[in-house]
Amino acid sequence: ICSLTNTVPNAEVNVKSDSPSIDKTVNDAEVEIGQVLTYTITGQVPSTEGYETYTYKVSDTMSTGLTFNQDVTVTFGTTTIEIGGLITYGNNGFVLTFDMDDYQEYKFQEITITYTATVNDEAVVTMGNEYKLEYGNNPEDLETYEPEGPVNVYTCKVTIDKYDGTTNEKLADAKFVLYKLTGDQKLYYKHTSNKVEWVANIGEATVVTTDDTGAAEYPGIQSGTYYVHETEAPDGYNVATEDEQVTVNANSTSVELANGVAKVENNAGAILPGTGGMGTTIFYALGGTLVVAA
């Protein structure tokens, strides 16, 4: 700062310099339960010339649908920085505090902060990740840089709507599996604790059962086309003869696209064997045998 004597000796003099800022990215925007995401925050080591101390504090807080893995690494330029005494973990995130006066050998080099988080069973359609930078030479009165919004990741789910084809009554106790097609192969949804997998064996698939509102769901999947296959109908009803197709799309502006609904109709009564099918062949053979015996 250069102070000059002039006719207005009490004039305010402002520092002409760029304020620090940070940016943040994630390696994948559409996610499944169990997927590990890598986040990267970038900034620049500021010059602290004229200051005896200069605080540079990066904070990050994650959505409850993300589990922070507490694996933060920091590099200044190409040098990895020891952060053991500089980082505090808590509230599903961290606070990383530097006195940049101790790191002036890296002045104006890029700061890179990386860490990972795992998508968990509390995943929702949109999961934000808040972060900010606080900086300045007075630790008690820091300036703050906050981006316009969080870094979001998105997930989808398929919901079943099971109903009576005649009365539209919602039906409980129908059982389903979900699958997707990879070429001609069916891969079935398998949901274990905090993880979604896709398996080739239907016997390993997760079976969901509709509740009293006729609903059941498959959460934590990516955008795509899926198929709902009924394995067991409610008492007194026939199993659906065709699988229901549903397409979901992770989209921050449309919850409906991300929460696809598969409407599955059931009808009561027995289904007779189709004309000309194996069912009638069996009856013909049995009848013929009885005639010959008579």
mmCIF file with all atom_site columns, N, CA and C in Angstrom, residues 217-262:
data_model
loop_
_atom_site.group_PDB
_atom_site.id
_atom_site.type_symbol
_atom_site.label_atom_id
_atom_site.label_alt_id
_atom_site.label_comp_id
_atom_site.label_asym_id
_atom_site.label_entity_id
_atom_site.label_seq_id
_atom_site.pdbx_PDB_ins_code
_atom_site.Cartn_x
_atom_site.Cartn_y
_atom_site.Cartn_z
_atom_site.occupancy
_atom_site.B_iso_or_equiv
_atom_site.pdbx_formal_charge
_atom_site.auth_seq_id
_atom_site.auth_comp_id
_atom_site.auth_asym_id
_atom_site.auth_atom_id
_atom_site.pdbx_PDB_model_num
ATOM 1   N N  . GLU A 1 217 ? -39.893 -50.171 -3.750  1.00 0.00 ? 217 GLU A N  1
ATOM 2   C CA . GLU A 1 217 ? -38.950 -49.371 -4.535  1.00 0.00 ? 217 GLU A CA 1
ATOM 3   C C  . GLU A 1 217 ? -37.555 -49.985 -4.570  1.00 0.00 ? 217 GLU A C  1
ATOM 4   N N  . TYR A 1 218 ? -36.831 -49.554 -5.597  1.00 0.00 ? 218 TYR A N  1
ATOM 5   C CA . TYR A 1 218 ? -35.425 -49.914 -5.783  1.00 0.00 ? 218 TYR A CA 1
ATOM 6   C C  . TYR A 1 218 ? -34.623 -48.611 -5.800  1.00 0.00 ? 218 TYR A C  1
ATOM 7   N N  . PRO A 1 219 ? -33.978 -48.235 -4.706  1.00 0.00 ? 219 PRO A N  1
ATOM 8   C CA . PRO A 1 219 ? -33.270 -46.953 -4.650  1.00 0.00 ? 219 PRO A CA 1
ATOM 9   C C  . PRO A 1 219 ? -31.816 -47.064 -5.118  1.00 0.00 ? 219 PRO A C  1
ATOM 10  N N  . GLY A 1 220 ? -31.209 -45.891 -5.321  1.00 0.00 ? 220 GLY A N  1
ATOM 11  C CA . GLY A 1 220 ? -29.768 -45.799 -5.508  1.00 0.00 ? 220 GLY A CA 1
ATOM 12  C C  . GLY A 1 220 ? -29.246 -46.370 -6.800  1.00 0.00 ? 220 GLY A C  1
ATOM 13  N N  . ILE A 1 221 ? -29.904 -46.070 -7.938  1.00 0.00 ? 221 ILE A N  1
ATOM 14  C CA . ILE A 1 221 ? -29.444 -46.562 -9.233  1.00 0.00 ? 221 ILE A CA 1
ATOM 15  C C  . ILE A 1 221 ? -29.136 -45.387 -10.154 1.00 0.00 ? 221 ILE A C  1
ATOM 16  N N  . GLN A 1 222 ? -28.420 -45.661 -11.247 1.00 0.00 ? 222 GLN A N  1
ATOM 17  C CA . GLN A 1 222 ? -28.073 -44.626 -12.213 1.00 0.00 ? 222 GLN A CA 1
ATOM 18  C C  . GLN A 1 222 ? -29.164 -44.486 -13.273 1.00 0.00 ? 222 GLN A C  1
ATOM 19  N N  . SER A 1 223 ? -29.028 -43.465 -14.103 1.00 0.00 ? 223 SER A N  1
ATOM 20  C CA . SER A 1 223 ? -29.964 -43.294 -15.220 1.00 0.00 ? 223 SER A CA 1
ATOM 21  C C  . SER A 1 223 ? -29.931 -44.522 -16.122 1.00 0.00 ? 223 SER A C  1
ATOM 22  N N  . GLY A 1 224 ? -31.081 -44.853 -16.703 1.00 0.00 ? 224 GLY A N  1
ATOM 23  C CA . GLY A 1 224 ? -31.117 -45.989 -17.625 1.00 0.00 ? 224 GLY A CA 1
ATOM 24  C C  . GLY A 1 224 ? -32.508 -46.576 -17.749 1.00 0.00 ? 224 GLY A C  1
ATOM 25  N N  . THR A 1 225 ? -32.615 -47.649 -18.495 1.00 0.00 ? 225 THR A N  1
ATOM 26  C CA . THR A 1 225 ? -33.870 -48.366 -18.694 1.00 0.00 ? 225 THR A CA 1
ATOM 27  C C  . THR A 1 225 ? -33.821 -49.673 -17.902 1.00 0.00 ? 225 THR A C  1
ATOM 28  N N  . TYR A 1 226 ? -34.872 -49.893 -17.123 1.00 0.00 ? 226 TYR A N  1
ATOM 29  C CA . TYR A 1 226 ? -34.939 -51.064 -16.243 1.00 0.00 ? 226 TYR A CA 1
ATOM 30  C C  . TYR A 1 226 ? -36.257 -51.794 -16.474 1.00 0.00 ? 226 TYR A C  1
ATOM 31  N N  . TYR A 1 227 ? -36.312 -53.046 -15.948 1.00 0.00 ? 227 TYR A N  1
ATOM 32  C CA . TYR A 1 227 ? -37.499 -53.871 -16.124 1.00 0.00 ? 227 TYR A CA 1
ATOM 33  C C  . TYR A 1 227 ? -37.884 -54.466 -14.771 1.00 0.00 ? 227 TYR A C  1
ATOM 34  N N  . VAL A 1 228 ? -39.193 -54.389 -14.465 1.00 0.00 ? 228 VAL A N  1
ATOM 35  C CA . VAL A 1 228 ? -39.742 -54.938 -13.225 1.00 0.00 ? 228 VAL A CA 1
ATOM 36  C C  . VAL A 1 228 ? -40.400 -56.273 -13.541 1.00 0.00 ? 228 VAL A C  1
ATOM 37  N N  . HIS A 1 229 ? -39.962 -57.329 -12.856 1.00 0.00 ? 229 HIS A N  1
ATOM 38  C CA . HIS A 1 229 ? -40.472 -58.681 -13.097 1.00 0.00 ? 229 HIS A CA 1
ATOM 39  C C  . HIS A 1 229 ? -41.159 -59.193 -11.841 1.00 0.00 ? 229 HIS A C  1
ATOM 40  N N  . GLU A 1 230 ? -42.461 -59.521 -11.971 1.00 0.00 ? 230 GLU A N  1
ATOM 41  C CA . GLU A 1 230 ? -43.213 -60.027 -10.825 1.00 0.00 ? 230 GLU A CA 1
ATOM 42  C C  . GLU A 1 230 ? -42.928 -61.517 -10.642 1.00 0.00 ? 230 GLU A C  1
ATOM 43  N N  . THR A 1 231 ? -42.525 -61.899 -9.437  1.00 0.00 ? 231 THR A N  1
ATOM 44  C CA . THR A 1 231 ? -42.226 -63.308 -9.143  1.00 0.00 ? 231 THR A CA 1
ATOM 45  C C  . THR A 1 231 ? -43.349 -63.989 -8.373  1.00 0.00 ? 231 THR A C  1
ATOM 46  N N  . GLU A 1 232 ? -44.169 -63.210 -7.684  1.00 0.00 ? 232 GLU A N  1
ATOM 47  C CA . GLU A 1 232 ? -45.265 -63.789 -6.908  1.00 0.00 ? 232 GLU A CA 1
ATOM 48  C C  . GLU A 1 232 ? -46.384 -62.757 -6.768  1.00 0.00 ? 232 GLU A C  1
ATOM 49  N N  . ALA A 1 233 ? -47.609 -63.180 -7.092  1.00 0.00 ? 233 ALA A N  1
ATOM 50  C CA . ALA A 1 233 ? -48.763 -62.274 -7.018  1.00 0.00 ? 233 ALA A CA 1
ATOM 51  C C  . ALA A 1 233 ? -49.437 -62.407 -5.652  1.00 0.00 ? 233 ALA A C  1
ATOM 52  N N  . PRO A 1 234 ? -50.228 -61.412 -5.263  1.00 0.00 ? 234 PRO A N  1
ATOM 53  C CA . PRO A 1 234 ? -51.013 -61.538 -4.019  1.00 0.00 ? 234 PRO A CA 1
ATOM 54  C C  . PRO A 1 234 ? -51.996 -62.698 -4.132  1.00 0.00 ? 234 PRO A C  1
ATOM 55  N N  . ASP A 1 235 ? -52.427 -63.213 -3.004  1.00 0.00 ? 235 ASP A N  1
ATOM 56  C CA . ASP A 1 235 ? -53.384 -64.317 -2.993  1.00 0.00 ? 235 ASP A CA 1
ATOM 57  C C  . ASP A 1 235 ? -54.625 -63.970 -3.809  1.00 0.00 ? 235 ASP A C  1
ATOM 58  N N  . GLY A 1 236 ? -55.024 -64.903 -4.684  1.00 0.00 ? 236 GLY A N  1
ATOM 59  C CA . GLY A 1 236 ? -56.227 -64.716 -5.488  1.00 0.00 ? 236 GLY A CA 1
ATOM 60  C C  . GLY A 1 236 ? -55.982 -63.996 -6.792  1.00 0.00 ? 236 GLY A C  1
ATOM 61  N N  . TYR A 1 237 ? -54.717 -63.613 -7.080  1.00 0.00 ? 237 TYR A N  1
ATOM 62  C CA . TYR A 1 237 ? -54.396 -62.874 -8.308  1.00 0.00 ? 237 TYR A CA 1
ATOM 63  C C  . TYR A 1 237 ? -53.397 -63.649 -9.152  1.00 0.00 ? 237 TYR A C  1
ATOM 64  N N  . ASN A 1 238 ? -53.370 -63.319 -10.431 1.00 0.00 ? 238 ASN A N  1
ATOM 65  C CA . ASN A 1 238 ? -52.429 -63.922 -11.359 1.00 0.00 ? 238 ASN A CA 1
ATOM 66  C C  . ASN A 1 238 ? -51.156 -63.078 -11.438 1.00 0.00 ? 238 ASN A C  1
ATOM 67  N N  . VAL A 1 239 ? -50.031 -63.725 -11.599 1.00 0.00 ? 239 VAL A N  1
ATOM 68  C CA . VAL A 1 239 ? -48.765 -63.021 -11.810 1.00 0.00 ? 239 VAL A CA 1
ATOM 69  C C  . VAL A 1 239 ? -48.834 -62.269 -13.138 1.00 0.00 ? 239 VAL A C  1
ATOM 70  N N  . ALA A 1 240 ? -48.301 -61.062 -13.171 1.00 0.00 ? 240 ALA A N  1
ATOM 71  C CA . ALA A 1 240 ? -48.281 -60.274 -14.408 1.00 0.00 ? 240 ALA A CA 1
ATOM 72  C C  . ALA A 1 240 ? -47.590 -61.052 -15.512 1.00 0.00 ? 240 ALA A C  1
ATOM 73  N N  . THR A 1 241 ? -48.190 -61.070 -16.691 1.00 0.00 ? 241 THR A N  1
ATOM 74  C CA . THR A 1 241 ? -47.667 -61.876 -17.796 1.00 0.00 ? 241 THR A CA 1
ATOM 75  C C  . THR A 1 241 ? -46.519 -61.197 -18.524 1.00 0.00 ? 241 THR A C  1
ATOM 76  N N  . GLU A 1 242 ? -46.349 -59.899 -18.363 1.00 0.00 ? 242 GLU A N  1
ATOM 77  C CA . GLU A 1 242 ? -45.271 -59.175 -19.033 1.00 0.00 ? 242 GLU A CA 1
ATOM 78  C C  . GLU A 1 242 ? -44.506 -58.324 -18.025 1.00 0.00 ? 242 GLU A C  1
ATOM 79  N N  . ASP A 1 243 ? -43.199 -58.184 -18.254 1.00 0.00 ? 243 ASP A N  1
ATOM 80  C CA . ASP A 1 243 ? -42.376 -57.322 -17.410 1.00 0.00 ? 243 ASP A CA 1
ATOM 81  C C  . ASP A 1 243 ? -42.638 -55.862 -17.771 1.00 0.00 ? 243 ASP A C  1
ATOM 82  N N  . GLU A 1 244 ? -42.611 -55.007 -16.768 1.00 0.00 ? 244 GLU A N  1
ATOM 83  C CA . GLU A 1 244 ? -42.892 -53.584 -16.976 1.00 0.00 ? 244 GLU A CA 1
ATOM 84  C C  . GLU A 1 244 ? -41.584 -52.820 -17.159 1.00 0.00 ? 244 GLU A C  1
ATOM 85  N N  . GLN A 1 245 ? -41.488 -52.070 -18.249 1.00 0.00 ? 245 GLN A N  1
ATOM 86  C CA . GLN A 1 245 ? -40.287 -51.272 -18.539 1.00 0.00 ? 245 GLN A CA 1
ATOM 87  C C  . GLN A 1 245 ? -40.427 -49.876 -17.944 1.00 0.00 ? 245 GLN A C  1
ATOM 88  N N  . VAL A 1 246 ? -39.355 -49.364 -17.364 1.00 0.00 ? 246 VAL A N  1
ATOM 89  C CA . VAL A 1 246 ? -39.367 -48.003 -16.842 1.00 0.00 ? 246 VAL A CA 1
ATOM 90  C C  . VAL A 1 246 ? -37.994 -47.377 -17.064 1.00 0.00 ? 246 VAL A C  1
ATOM 91  N N  . THR A 1 247 ? -37.995 -46.124 -17.502 1.00 0.00 ? 247 THR A N  1
ATOM 92  C CA . THR A 1 247 ? -36.752 -45.391 -17.757 1.00 0.00 ? 247 THR A CA 1
ATOM 93  C C  . THR A 1 247 ? -36.622 -44.249 -16.756 1.00 0.00 ? 247 THR A C  1
ATOM 94  N N  . VAL A 1 248 ? -35.446 -44.125 -16.140 1.00 0.00 ? 248 VAL A N  1
ATOM 95  C CA . VAL A 1 248 ? -35.196 -43.052 -15.181 1.00 0.00 ? 248 VAL A CA 1
ATOM 96  C C  . VAL A 1 248 ? -34.013 -42.224 -15.657 1.00 0.00 ? 248 VAL A C  1
ATOM 97  N N  . ASN A 1 249 ? -34.026 -40.953 -15.274 1.00 0.00 ? 249 ASN A N  1
ATOM 98  C CA . ASN A 1 249 ? -32.969 -40.032 -15.700 1.00 0.00 ? 249 ASN A CA 1
ATOM 99  C C  . ASN A 1 249 ? -32.635 -39.099 -14.549 1.00 0.00 ? 249 ASN A C  1
ATOM 100 N N  . ALA A 1 250 ? -31.405 -39.185 -14.037 1.00 0.00 ? 250 ALA A N  1
ATOM 101 C CA . ALA A 1 250 ? -30.969 -38.297 -12.960 1.00 0.00 ? 250 ALA A CA 1
ATOM 102 C C  . ALA A 1 250 ? -30.919 -36.876 -13.496 1.00 0.00 ? 250 ALA A C  1
ATOM 103 N N  . ASN A 1 251 ? -31.763 -36.015 -12.935 1.00 0.00 ? 251 ASN A N  1
ATOM 104 C CA . ASN A 1 251 ? -31.887 -34.666 -13.461 1.00 0.00 ? 251 ASN A CA 1
ATOM 105 C C  . ASN A 1 251 ? -32.237 -33.733 -12.312 1.00 0.00 ? 251 ASN A C  1
ATOM 106 N N  . SER A 1 252 ? -31.417 -32.715 -12.104 1.00 0.00 ? 252 SER A N  1
ATOM 107 C CA . SER A 1 252 ? -31.600 -31.837 -10.948 1.00 0.00 ? 252 SER A CA 1
ATOM 108 C C  . SER A 1 252 ? -32.877 -31.008 -11.026 1.00 0.00 ? 252 SER A C  1
ATOM 109 N N  . THR A 1 253 ? -33.485 -30.925 -12.210 1.00 0.00 ? 253 THR A N  1
ATOM 110 C CA . THR A 1 253 ? -34.676 -30.081 -12.344 1.00 0.00 ? 253 THR A CA 1
ATOM 111 C C  . THR A 1 253 ? -35.965 -30.898 -12.400 1.00 0.00 ? 253 THR A C  1
ATOM 112 N N  . SER A 1 254 ? -35.881 -32.221 -12.390 1.00 0.00 ? 254 SER A N  1
ATOM 113 C CA . SER A 1 254 ? -37.088 -33.035 -12.514 1.00 0.00 ? 254 SER A CA 1
ATOM 114 C C  . SER A 1 254 ? -37.013 -34.256 -11.617 1.00 0.00 ? 254 SER A C  1
ATOM 115 N N  . VAL A 1 255 ? -37.691 -34.180 -10.474 1.00 0.00 ? 255 VAL A N  1
ATOM 116 C CA . VAL A 1 255 ? -37.747 -35.318 -9.566  1.00 0.00 ? 255 VAL A CA 1
ATOM 117 C C  . VAL A 1 255 ? -38.504 -36.472 -10.219 1.00 0.00 ? 255 VAL A C  1
ATOM 118 N N  . GLU A 1 256 ? -39.509 -36.171 -11.056 1.00 0.00 ? 256 GLU A N  1
ATOM 119 C CA . GLU A 1 256 ? -40.313 -37.217 -11.682 1.00 0.00 ? 256 GLU A CA 1
ATOM 120 C C  . GLU A 1 256 ? -39.463 -38.089 -12.600 1.00 0.00 ? 256 GLU A C  1
ATOM 121 N N  . LEU A 1 257 ? -38.528 -37.481 -13.322 1.00 0.00 ? 257 LEU A N  1
ATOM 122 C CA . LEU A 1 257 ? -37.676 -38.259 -14.217 1.00 0.00 ? 257 LEU A CA 1
ATOM 123 C C  . LEU A 1 257 ? -36.745 -39.173 -13.435 1.00 0.00 ? 257 LEU A C  1
ATOM 124 N N  . ALA A 1 258 ? -36.308 -38.711 -12.272 1.00 0.00 ? 258 ALA A N  1
ATOM 125 C CA . ALA A 1 258 ? -35.379 -39.503 -11.469 1.00 0.00 ? 258 ALA A CA 1
ATOM 126 C C  . ALA A 1 258 ? -36.087 -40.593 -10.684 1.00 0.00 ? 258 ALA A C  1
ATOM 127 N N  . ASN A 1 259 ? -37.368 -40.391 -10.362 1.00 0.00 ? 259 ASN A N  1
ATOM 128 C CA . ASN A 1 259 ? -38.144 -41.385 -9.621  1.00 0.00 ? 259 ASN A CA 1
ATOM 129 C C  . ASN A 1 259 ? -39.145 -42.043 -10.560 1.00 0.00 ? 259 ASN A C  1
ATOM 130 N N  . GLY A 1 260 ? -38.677 -43.010 -11.339 1.00 0.00 ? 260 GLY A N  1
ATOM 131 C CA . GLY A 1 260 ? -39.538 -43.664 -12.312 1.00 0.00 ? 260 GLY A CA 1
ATOM 132 C C  . GLY A 1 260 ? -40.550 -44.577 -11.642 1.00 0.00 ? 260 GLY A C  1
ATOM 133 N N  . VAL A 1 261 ? -41.788 -44.583 -12.131 1.00 0.00 ? 261 VAL A N  1
ATOM 134 C CA . VAL A 1 261 ? -42.850 -45.411 -11.571 1.00 0.00 ? 261 VAL A CA 1
ATOM 135 C C  . VAL A 1 261 ? -43.235 -46.503 -12.564 1.00 0.00 ? 261 VAL A C  1
ATOM 136 N N  . ALA A 1 262 ? -43.181 -47.757 -12.095 1.00 0.00 ? 262 ALA A N  1
ATOM 137 C CA . ALA A 1 262 ? -43.621 -48.891 -12.900 1.00 0.00 ? 262 ALA A CA 1
ATOM 138 C C  . ALA A 1 262 ? -45.018 -49.293 -12.442 1.00 0.00 ? 262 ALA A C  1
#
